[in-house]
mmCIF file of N, CA and C in Angstrom:
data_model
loop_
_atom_site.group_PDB
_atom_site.id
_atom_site.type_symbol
_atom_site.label_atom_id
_atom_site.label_comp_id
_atom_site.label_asym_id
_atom_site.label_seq_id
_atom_site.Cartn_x
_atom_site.Cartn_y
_atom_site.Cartn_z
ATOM 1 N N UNK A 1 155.120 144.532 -47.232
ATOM 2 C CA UNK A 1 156.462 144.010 -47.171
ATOM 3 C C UNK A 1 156.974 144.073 -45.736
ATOM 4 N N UNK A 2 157.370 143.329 -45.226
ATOM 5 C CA UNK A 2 158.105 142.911 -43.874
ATOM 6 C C UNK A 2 159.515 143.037 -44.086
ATOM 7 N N UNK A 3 160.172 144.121 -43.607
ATOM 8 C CA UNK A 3 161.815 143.774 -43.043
ATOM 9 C C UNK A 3 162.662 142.964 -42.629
ATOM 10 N N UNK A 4 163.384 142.216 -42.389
ATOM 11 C CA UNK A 4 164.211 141.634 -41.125
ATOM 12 C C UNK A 4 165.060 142.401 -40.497
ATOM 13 N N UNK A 5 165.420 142.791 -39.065
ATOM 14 C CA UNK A 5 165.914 143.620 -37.749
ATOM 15 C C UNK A 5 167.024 143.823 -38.563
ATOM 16 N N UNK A 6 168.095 142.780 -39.642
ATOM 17 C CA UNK A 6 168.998 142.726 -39.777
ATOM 18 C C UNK A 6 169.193 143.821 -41.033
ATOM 19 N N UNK A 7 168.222 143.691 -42.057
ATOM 20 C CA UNK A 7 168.308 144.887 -43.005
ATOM 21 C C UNK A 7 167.551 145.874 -42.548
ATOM 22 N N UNK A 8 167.098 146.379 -41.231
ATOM 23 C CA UNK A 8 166.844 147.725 -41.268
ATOM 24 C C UNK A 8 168.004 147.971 -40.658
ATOM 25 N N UNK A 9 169.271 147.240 -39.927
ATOM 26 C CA UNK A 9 170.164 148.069 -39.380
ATOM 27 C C UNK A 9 171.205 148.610 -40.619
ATOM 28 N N UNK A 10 171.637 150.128 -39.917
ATOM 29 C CA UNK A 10 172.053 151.211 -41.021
ATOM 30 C C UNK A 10 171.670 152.408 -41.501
ATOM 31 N N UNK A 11 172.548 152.911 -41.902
ATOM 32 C CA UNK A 11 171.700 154.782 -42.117
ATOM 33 C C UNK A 11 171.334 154.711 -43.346
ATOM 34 N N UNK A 12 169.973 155.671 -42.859
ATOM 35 C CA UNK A 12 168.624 155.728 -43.750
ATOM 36 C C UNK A 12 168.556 157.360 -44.045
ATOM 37 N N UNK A 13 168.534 157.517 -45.301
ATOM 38 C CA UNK A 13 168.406 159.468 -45.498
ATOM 39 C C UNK A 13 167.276 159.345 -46.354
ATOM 40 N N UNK A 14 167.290 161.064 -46.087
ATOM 41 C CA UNK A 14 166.116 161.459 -47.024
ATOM 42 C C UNK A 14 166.831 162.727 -47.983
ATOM 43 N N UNK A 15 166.305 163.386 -48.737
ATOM 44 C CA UNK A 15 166.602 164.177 -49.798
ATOM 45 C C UNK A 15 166.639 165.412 -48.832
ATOM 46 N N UNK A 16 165.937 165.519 -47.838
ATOM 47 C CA UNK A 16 165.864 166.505 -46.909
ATOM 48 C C UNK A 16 166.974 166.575 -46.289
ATOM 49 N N UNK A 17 167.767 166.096 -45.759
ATOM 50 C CA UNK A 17 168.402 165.474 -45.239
ATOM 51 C C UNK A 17 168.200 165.060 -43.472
ATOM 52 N N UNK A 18 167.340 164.701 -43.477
ATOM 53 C CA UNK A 18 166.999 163.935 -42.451
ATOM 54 C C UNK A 18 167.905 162.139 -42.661
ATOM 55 N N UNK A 19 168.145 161.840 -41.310
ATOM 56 C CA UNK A 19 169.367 160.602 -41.241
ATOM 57 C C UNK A 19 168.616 160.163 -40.056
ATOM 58 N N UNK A 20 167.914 158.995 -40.293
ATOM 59 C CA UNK A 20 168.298 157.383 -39.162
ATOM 60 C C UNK A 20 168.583 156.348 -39.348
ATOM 61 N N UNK A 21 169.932 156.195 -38.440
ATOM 62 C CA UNK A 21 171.030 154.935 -37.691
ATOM 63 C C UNK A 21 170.209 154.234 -36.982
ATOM 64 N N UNK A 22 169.953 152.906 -37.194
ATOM 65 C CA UNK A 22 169.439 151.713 -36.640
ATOM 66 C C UNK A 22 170.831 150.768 -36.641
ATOM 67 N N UNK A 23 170.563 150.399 -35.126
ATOM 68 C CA UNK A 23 172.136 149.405 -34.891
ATOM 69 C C UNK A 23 171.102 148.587 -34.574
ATOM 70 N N UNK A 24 171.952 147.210 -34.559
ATOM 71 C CA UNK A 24 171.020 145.828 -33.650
ATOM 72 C C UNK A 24 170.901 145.284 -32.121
ATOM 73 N N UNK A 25 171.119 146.541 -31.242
ATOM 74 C CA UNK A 25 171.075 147.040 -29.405
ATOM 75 C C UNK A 25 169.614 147.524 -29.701
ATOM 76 N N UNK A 26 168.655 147.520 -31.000
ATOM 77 C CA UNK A 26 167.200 148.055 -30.462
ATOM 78 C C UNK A 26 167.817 149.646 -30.534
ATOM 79 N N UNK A 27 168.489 150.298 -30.830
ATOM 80 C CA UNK A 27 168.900 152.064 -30.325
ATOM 81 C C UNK A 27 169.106 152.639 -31.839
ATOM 82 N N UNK A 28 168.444 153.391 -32.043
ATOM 83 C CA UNK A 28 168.791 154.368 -32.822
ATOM 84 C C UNK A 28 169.363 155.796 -32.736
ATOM 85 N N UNK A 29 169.831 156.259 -33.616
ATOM 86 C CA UNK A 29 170.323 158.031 -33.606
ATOM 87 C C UNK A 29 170.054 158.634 -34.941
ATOM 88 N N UNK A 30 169.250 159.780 -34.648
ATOM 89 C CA UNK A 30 168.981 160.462 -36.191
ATOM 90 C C UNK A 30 169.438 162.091 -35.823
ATOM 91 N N UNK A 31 169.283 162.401 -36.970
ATOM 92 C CA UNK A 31 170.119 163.903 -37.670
ATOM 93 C C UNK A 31 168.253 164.900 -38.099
ATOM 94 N N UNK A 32 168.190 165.870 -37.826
ATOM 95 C CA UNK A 32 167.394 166.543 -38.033
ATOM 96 C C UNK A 32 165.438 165.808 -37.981
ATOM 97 N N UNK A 33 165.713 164.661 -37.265
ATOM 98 C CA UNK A 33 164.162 164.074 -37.460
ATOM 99 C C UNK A 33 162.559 164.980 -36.841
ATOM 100 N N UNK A 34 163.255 165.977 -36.450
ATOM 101 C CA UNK A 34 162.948 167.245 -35.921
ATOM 102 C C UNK A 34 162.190 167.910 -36.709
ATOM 103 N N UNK A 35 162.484 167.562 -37.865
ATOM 104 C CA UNK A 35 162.186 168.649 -38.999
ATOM 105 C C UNK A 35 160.781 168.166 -39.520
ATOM 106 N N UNK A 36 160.767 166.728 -39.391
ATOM 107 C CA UNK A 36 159.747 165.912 -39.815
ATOM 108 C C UNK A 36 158.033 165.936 -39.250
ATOM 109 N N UNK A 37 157.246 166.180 -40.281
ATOM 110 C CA UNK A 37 155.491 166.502 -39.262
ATOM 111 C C UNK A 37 155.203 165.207 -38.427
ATOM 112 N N UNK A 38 156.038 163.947 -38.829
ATOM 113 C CA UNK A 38 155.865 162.758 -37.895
ATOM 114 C C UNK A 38 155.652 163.208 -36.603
ATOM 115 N N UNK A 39 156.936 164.367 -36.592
ATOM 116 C CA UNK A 39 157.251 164.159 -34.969
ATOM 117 C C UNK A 39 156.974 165.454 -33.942
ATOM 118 N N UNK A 40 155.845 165.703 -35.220
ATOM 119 C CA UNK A 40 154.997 167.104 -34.158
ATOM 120 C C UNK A 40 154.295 167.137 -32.951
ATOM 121 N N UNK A 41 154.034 165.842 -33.307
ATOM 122 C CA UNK A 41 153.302 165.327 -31.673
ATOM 123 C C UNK A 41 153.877 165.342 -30.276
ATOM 124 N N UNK A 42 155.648 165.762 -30.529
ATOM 125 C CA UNK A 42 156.648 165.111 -29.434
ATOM 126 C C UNK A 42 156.428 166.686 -29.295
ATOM 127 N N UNK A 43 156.455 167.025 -27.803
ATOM 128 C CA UNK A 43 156.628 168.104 -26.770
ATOM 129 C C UNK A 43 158.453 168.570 -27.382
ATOM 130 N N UNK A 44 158.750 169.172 -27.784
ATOM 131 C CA UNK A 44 160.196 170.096 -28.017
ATOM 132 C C UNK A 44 160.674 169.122 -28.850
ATOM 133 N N UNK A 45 160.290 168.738 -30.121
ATOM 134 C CA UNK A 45 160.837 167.725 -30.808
ATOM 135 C C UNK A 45 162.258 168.135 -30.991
ATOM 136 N N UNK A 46 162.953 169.046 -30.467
ATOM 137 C CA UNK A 46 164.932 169.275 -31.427
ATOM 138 C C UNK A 46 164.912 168.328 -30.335
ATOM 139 N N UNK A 47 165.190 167.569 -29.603
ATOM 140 C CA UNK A 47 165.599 166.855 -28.898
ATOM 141 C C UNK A 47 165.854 165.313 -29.532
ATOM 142 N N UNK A 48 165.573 165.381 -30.531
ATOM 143 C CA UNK A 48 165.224 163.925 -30.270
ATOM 144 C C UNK A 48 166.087 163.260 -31.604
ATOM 145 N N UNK A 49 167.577 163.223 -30.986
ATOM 146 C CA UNK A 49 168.212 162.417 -31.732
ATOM 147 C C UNK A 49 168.984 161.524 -31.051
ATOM 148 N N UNK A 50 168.467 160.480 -30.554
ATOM 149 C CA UNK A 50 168.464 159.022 -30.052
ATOM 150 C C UNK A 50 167.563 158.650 -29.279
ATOM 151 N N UNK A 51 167.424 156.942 -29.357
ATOM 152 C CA UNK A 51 166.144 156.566 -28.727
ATOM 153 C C UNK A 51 166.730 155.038 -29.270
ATOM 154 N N UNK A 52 165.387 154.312 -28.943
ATOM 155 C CA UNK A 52 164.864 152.820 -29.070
ATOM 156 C C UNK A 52 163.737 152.815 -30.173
ATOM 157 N N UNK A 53 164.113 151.340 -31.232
ATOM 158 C CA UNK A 53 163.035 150.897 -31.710
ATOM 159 C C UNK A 53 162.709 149.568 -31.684
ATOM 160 N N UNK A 54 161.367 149.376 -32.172
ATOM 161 C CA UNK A 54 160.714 147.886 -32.132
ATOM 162 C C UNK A 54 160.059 148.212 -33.370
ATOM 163 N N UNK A 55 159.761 146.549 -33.299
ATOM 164 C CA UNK A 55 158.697 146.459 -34.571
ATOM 165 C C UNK A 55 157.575 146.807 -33.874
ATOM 166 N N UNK A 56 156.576 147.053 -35.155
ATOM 167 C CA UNK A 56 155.217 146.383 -34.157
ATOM 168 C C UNK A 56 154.661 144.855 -34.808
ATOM 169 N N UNK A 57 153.952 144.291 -34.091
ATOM 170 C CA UNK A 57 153.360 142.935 -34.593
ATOM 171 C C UNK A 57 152.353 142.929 -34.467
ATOM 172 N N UNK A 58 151.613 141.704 -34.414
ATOM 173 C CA UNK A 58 150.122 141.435 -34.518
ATOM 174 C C UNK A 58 149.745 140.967 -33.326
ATOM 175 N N UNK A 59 148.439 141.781 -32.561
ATOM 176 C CA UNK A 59 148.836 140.962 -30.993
ATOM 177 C C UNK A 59 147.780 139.784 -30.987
ATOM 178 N N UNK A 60 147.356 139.032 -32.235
ATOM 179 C CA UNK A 60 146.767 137.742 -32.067
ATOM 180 C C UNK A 60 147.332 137.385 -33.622
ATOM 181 N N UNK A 61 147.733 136.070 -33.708
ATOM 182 C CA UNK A 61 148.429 135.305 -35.224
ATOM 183 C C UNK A 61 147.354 135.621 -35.625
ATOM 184 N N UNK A 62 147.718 136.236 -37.449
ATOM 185 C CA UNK A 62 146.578 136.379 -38.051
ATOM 186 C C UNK A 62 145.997 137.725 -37.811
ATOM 187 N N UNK A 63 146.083 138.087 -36.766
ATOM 188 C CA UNK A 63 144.994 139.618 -36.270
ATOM 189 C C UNK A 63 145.353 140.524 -37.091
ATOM 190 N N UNK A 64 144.339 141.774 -36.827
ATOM 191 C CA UNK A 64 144.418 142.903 -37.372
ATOM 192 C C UNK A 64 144.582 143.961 -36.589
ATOM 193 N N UNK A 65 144.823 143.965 -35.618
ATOM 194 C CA UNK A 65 145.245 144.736 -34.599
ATOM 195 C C UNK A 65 146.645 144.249 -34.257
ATOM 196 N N UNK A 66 147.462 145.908 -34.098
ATOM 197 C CA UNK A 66 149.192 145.520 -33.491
ATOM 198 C C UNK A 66 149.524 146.909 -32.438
ATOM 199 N N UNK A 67 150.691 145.796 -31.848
ATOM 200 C CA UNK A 67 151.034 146.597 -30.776
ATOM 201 C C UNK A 67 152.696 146.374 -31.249
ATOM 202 N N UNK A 68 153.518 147.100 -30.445
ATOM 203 C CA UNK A 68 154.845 147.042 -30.150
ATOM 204 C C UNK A 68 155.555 145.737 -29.598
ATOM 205 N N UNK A 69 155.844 145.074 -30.221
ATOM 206 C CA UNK A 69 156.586 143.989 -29.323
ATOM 207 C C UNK A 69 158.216 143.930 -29.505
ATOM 208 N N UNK A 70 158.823 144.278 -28.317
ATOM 209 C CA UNK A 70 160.265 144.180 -28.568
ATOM 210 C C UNK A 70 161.081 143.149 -29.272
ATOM 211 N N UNK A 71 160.284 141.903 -29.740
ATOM 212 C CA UNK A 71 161.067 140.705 -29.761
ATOM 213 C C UNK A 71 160.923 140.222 -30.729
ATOM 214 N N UNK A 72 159.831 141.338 -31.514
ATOM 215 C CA UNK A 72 160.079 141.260 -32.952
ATOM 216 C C UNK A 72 161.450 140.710 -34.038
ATOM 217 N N UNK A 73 161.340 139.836 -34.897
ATOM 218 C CA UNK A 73 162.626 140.111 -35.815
ATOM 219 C C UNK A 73 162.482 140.814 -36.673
ATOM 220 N N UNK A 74 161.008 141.111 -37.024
ATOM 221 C CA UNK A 74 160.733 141.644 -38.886
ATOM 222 C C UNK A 74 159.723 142.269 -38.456
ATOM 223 N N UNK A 75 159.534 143.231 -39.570
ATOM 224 C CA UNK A 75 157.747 143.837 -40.014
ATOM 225 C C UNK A 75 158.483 145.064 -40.480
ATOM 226 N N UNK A 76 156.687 145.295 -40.923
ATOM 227 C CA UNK A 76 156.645 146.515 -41.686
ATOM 228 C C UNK A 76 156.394 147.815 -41.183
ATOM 229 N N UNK A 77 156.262 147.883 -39.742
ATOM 230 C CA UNK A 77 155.841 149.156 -39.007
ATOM 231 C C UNK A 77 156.969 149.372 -38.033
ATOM 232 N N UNK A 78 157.333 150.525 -37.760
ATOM 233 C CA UNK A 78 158.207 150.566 -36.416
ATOM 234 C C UNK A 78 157.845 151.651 -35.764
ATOM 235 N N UNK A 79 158.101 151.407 -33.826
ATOM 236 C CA UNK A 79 157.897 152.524 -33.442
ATOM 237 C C UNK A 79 159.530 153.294 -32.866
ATOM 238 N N UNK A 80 159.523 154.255 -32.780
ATOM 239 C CA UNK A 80 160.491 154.975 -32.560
ATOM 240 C C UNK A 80 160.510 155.430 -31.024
ATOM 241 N N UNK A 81 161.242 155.688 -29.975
ATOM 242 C CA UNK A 81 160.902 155.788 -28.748
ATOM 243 C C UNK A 81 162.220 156.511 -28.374
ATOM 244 N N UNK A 82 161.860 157.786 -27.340
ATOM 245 C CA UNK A 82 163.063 158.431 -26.876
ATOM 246 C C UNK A 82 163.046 158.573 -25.590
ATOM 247 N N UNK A 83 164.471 158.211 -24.945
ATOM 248 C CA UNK A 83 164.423 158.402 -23.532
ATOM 249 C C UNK A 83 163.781 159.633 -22.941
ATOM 250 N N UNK A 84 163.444 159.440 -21.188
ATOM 251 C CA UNK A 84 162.385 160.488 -20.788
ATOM 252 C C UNK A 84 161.692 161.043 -21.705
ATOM 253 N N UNK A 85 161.281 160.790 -22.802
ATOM 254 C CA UNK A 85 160.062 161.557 -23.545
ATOM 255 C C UNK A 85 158.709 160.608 -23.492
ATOM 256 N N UNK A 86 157.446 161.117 -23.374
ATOM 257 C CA UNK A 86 156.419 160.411 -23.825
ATOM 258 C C UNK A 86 155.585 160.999 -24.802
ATOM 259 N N UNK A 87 156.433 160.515 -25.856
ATOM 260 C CA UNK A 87 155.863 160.781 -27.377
ATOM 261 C C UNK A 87 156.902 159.612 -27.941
ATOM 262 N N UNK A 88 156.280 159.150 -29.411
ATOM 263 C CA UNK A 88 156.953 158.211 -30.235
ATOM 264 C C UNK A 88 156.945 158.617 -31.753
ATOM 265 N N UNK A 89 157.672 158.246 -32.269
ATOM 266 C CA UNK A 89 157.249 158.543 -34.016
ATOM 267 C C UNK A 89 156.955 157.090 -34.853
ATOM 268 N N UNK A 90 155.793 156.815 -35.345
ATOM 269 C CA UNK A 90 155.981 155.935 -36.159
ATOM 270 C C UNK A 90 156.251 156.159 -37.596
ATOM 271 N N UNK A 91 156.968 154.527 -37.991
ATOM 272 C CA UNK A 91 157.377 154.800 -39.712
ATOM 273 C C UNK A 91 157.038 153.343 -40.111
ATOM 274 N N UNK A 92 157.063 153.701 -41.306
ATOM 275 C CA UNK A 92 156.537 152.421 -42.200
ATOM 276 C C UNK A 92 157.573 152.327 -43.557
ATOM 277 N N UNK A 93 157.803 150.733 -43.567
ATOM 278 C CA UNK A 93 158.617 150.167 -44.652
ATOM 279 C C UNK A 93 157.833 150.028 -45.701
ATOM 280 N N UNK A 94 158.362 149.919 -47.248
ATOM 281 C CA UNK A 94 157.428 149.693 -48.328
ATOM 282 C C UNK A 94 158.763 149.568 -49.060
ATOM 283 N N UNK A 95 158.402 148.679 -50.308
ATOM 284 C CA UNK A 95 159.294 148.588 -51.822
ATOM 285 C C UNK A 95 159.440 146.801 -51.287
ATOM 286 N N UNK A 96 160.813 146.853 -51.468
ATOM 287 C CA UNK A 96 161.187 144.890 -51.625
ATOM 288 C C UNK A 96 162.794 144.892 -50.254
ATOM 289 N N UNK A 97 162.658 143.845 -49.766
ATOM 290 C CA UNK A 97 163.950 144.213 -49.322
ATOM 291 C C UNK A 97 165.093 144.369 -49.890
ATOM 292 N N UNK A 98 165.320 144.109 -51.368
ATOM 293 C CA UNK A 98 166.471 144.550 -51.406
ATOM 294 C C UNK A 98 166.378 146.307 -51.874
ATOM 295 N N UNK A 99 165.554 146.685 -52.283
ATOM 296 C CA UNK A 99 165.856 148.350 -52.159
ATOM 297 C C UNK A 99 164.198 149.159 -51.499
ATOM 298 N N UNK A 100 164.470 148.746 -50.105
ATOM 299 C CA UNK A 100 163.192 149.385 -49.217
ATOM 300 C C UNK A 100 162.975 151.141 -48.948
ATOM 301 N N UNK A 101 162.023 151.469 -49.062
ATOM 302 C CA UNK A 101 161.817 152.735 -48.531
ATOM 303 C C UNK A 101 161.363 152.954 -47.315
ATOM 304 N N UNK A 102 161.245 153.859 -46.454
ATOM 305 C CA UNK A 102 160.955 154.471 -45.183
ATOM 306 C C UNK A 102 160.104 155.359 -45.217
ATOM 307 N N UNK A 103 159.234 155.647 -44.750
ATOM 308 C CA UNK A 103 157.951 156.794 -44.239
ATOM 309 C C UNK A 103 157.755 157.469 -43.036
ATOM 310 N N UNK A 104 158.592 157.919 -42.524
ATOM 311 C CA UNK A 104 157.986 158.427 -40.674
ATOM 312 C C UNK A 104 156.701 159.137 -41.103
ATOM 313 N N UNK A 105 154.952 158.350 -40.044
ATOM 314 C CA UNK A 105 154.421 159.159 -40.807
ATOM 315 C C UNK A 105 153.845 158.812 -39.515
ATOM 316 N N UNK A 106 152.736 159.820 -39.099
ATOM 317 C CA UNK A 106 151.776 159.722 -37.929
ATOM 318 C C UNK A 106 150.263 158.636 -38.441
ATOM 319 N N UNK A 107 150.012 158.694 -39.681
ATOM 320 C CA UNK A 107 148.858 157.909 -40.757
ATOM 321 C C UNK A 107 149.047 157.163 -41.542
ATOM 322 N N UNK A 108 149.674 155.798 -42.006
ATOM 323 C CA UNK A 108 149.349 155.500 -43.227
ATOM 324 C C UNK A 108 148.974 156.003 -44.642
ATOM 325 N N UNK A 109 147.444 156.129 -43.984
ATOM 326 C CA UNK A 109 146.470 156.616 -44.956
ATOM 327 C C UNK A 109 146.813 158.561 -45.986
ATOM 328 N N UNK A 110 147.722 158.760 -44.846
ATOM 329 C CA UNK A 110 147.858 160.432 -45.419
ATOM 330 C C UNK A 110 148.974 160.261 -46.333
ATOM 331 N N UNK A 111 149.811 159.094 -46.803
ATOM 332 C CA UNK A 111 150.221 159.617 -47.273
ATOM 333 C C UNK A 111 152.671 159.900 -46.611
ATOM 334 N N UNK A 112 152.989 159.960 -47.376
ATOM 335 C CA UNK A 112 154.313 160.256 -46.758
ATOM 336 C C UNK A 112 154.447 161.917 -46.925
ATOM 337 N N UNK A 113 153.869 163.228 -45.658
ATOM 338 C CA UNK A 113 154.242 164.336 -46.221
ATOM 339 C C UNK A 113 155.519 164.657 -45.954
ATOM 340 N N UNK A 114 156.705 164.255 -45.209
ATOM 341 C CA UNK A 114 158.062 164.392 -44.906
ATOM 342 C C UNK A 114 158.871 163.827 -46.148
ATOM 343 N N UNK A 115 158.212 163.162 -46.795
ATOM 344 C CA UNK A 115 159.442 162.475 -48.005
ATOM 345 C C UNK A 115 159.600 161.045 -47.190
ATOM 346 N N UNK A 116 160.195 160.186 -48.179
ATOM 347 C CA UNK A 116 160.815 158.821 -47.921
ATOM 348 C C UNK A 116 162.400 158.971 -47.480
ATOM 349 N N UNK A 117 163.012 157.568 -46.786
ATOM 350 C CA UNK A 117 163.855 157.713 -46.444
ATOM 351 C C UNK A 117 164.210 156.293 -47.072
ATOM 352 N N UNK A 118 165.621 156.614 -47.253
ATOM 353 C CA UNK A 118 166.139 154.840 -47.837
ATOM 354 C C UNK A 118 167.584 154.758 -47.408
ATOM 355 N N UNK A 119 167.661 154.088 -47.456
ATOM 356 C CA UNK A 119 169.052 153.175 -46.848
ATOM 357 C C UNK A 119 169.972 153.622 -47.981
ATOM 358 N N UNK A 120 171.200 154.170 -47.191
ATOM 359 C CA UNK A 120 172.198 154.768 -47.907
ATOM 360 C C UNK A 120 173.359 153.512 -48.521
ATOM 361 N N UNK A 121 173.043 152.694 -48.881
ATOM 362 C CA UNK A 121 173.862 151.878 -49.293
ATOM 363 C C UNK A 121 173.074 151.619 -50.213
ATOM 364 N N UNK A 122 171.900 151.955 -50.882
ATOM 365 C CA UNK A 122 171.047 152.013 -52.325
ATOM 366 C C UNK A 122 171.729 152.640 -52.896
ATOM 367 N N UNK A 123 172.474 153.965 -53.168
ATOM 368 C CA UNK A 123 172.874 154.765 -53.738
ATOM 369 C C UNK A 123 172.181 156.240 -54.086
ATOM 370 N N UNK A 124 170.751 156.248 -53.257
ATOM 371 C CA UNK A 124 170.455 157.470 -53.360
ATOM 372 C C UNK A 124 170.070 158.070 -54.784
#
């Protein structure tokens, strides 16, 4: 399932209570994403509540290989990016757009171990 830029903007929780704000400036701000094994990889992860996202896309039509492209409108992967840091968190969309879920996950394949996150205008 693919997103559009326009329904991922908005706060996204989890049962944990982990919170990310996606506006349409590309900038996000989250609440405890710290807490999350996504973002074990980041050097002093309490830091990291605001940043930039993109989709990622396909870097040939058709391909199976993707990278980050800012100019994305839609997809199903995003990367997460924080000023002066070099570390990122990725997450992945799944369900339908009208009631999508969220994954910050470092794998696909492993699995969501942080819990899902969904858009607080589902009702939770």
């Amino acid at each position: 399932m693919q997103i559009p830029a326009d329904r991922l903007e908005g706060r996204w929780v989890s049962t944990g209570g982990v919170s990310l704000t996606f506006h349409a400036d590309r900038t996000f701000t989250s609440e405890h994403l710290d807490t999350l094994h996504a973002a074990s990889g980041c050097a002093d992860p309490s830091g990291l509540d605001s940043g930039g996202w993109a989709f990622f896309a396909p870097t040939e039509p058709g391909g199976t290989a993707y990278a980050v492209e800012e100019a994305a409108t839609r997809g199903s992967m995003l990367s997460l990016t924080f000023p002066d840091r070099e570390c990122s968190v990725s997450a992945y969309v799944f369900g339908d757009e009208e009631e999508p879920a969220m994954c910050p996950s470092e794998d696909l394949d492993g699995g969501c171990p942080s819990g899902y996150l969904y858009r607080s205008d589902q009702g939770e």
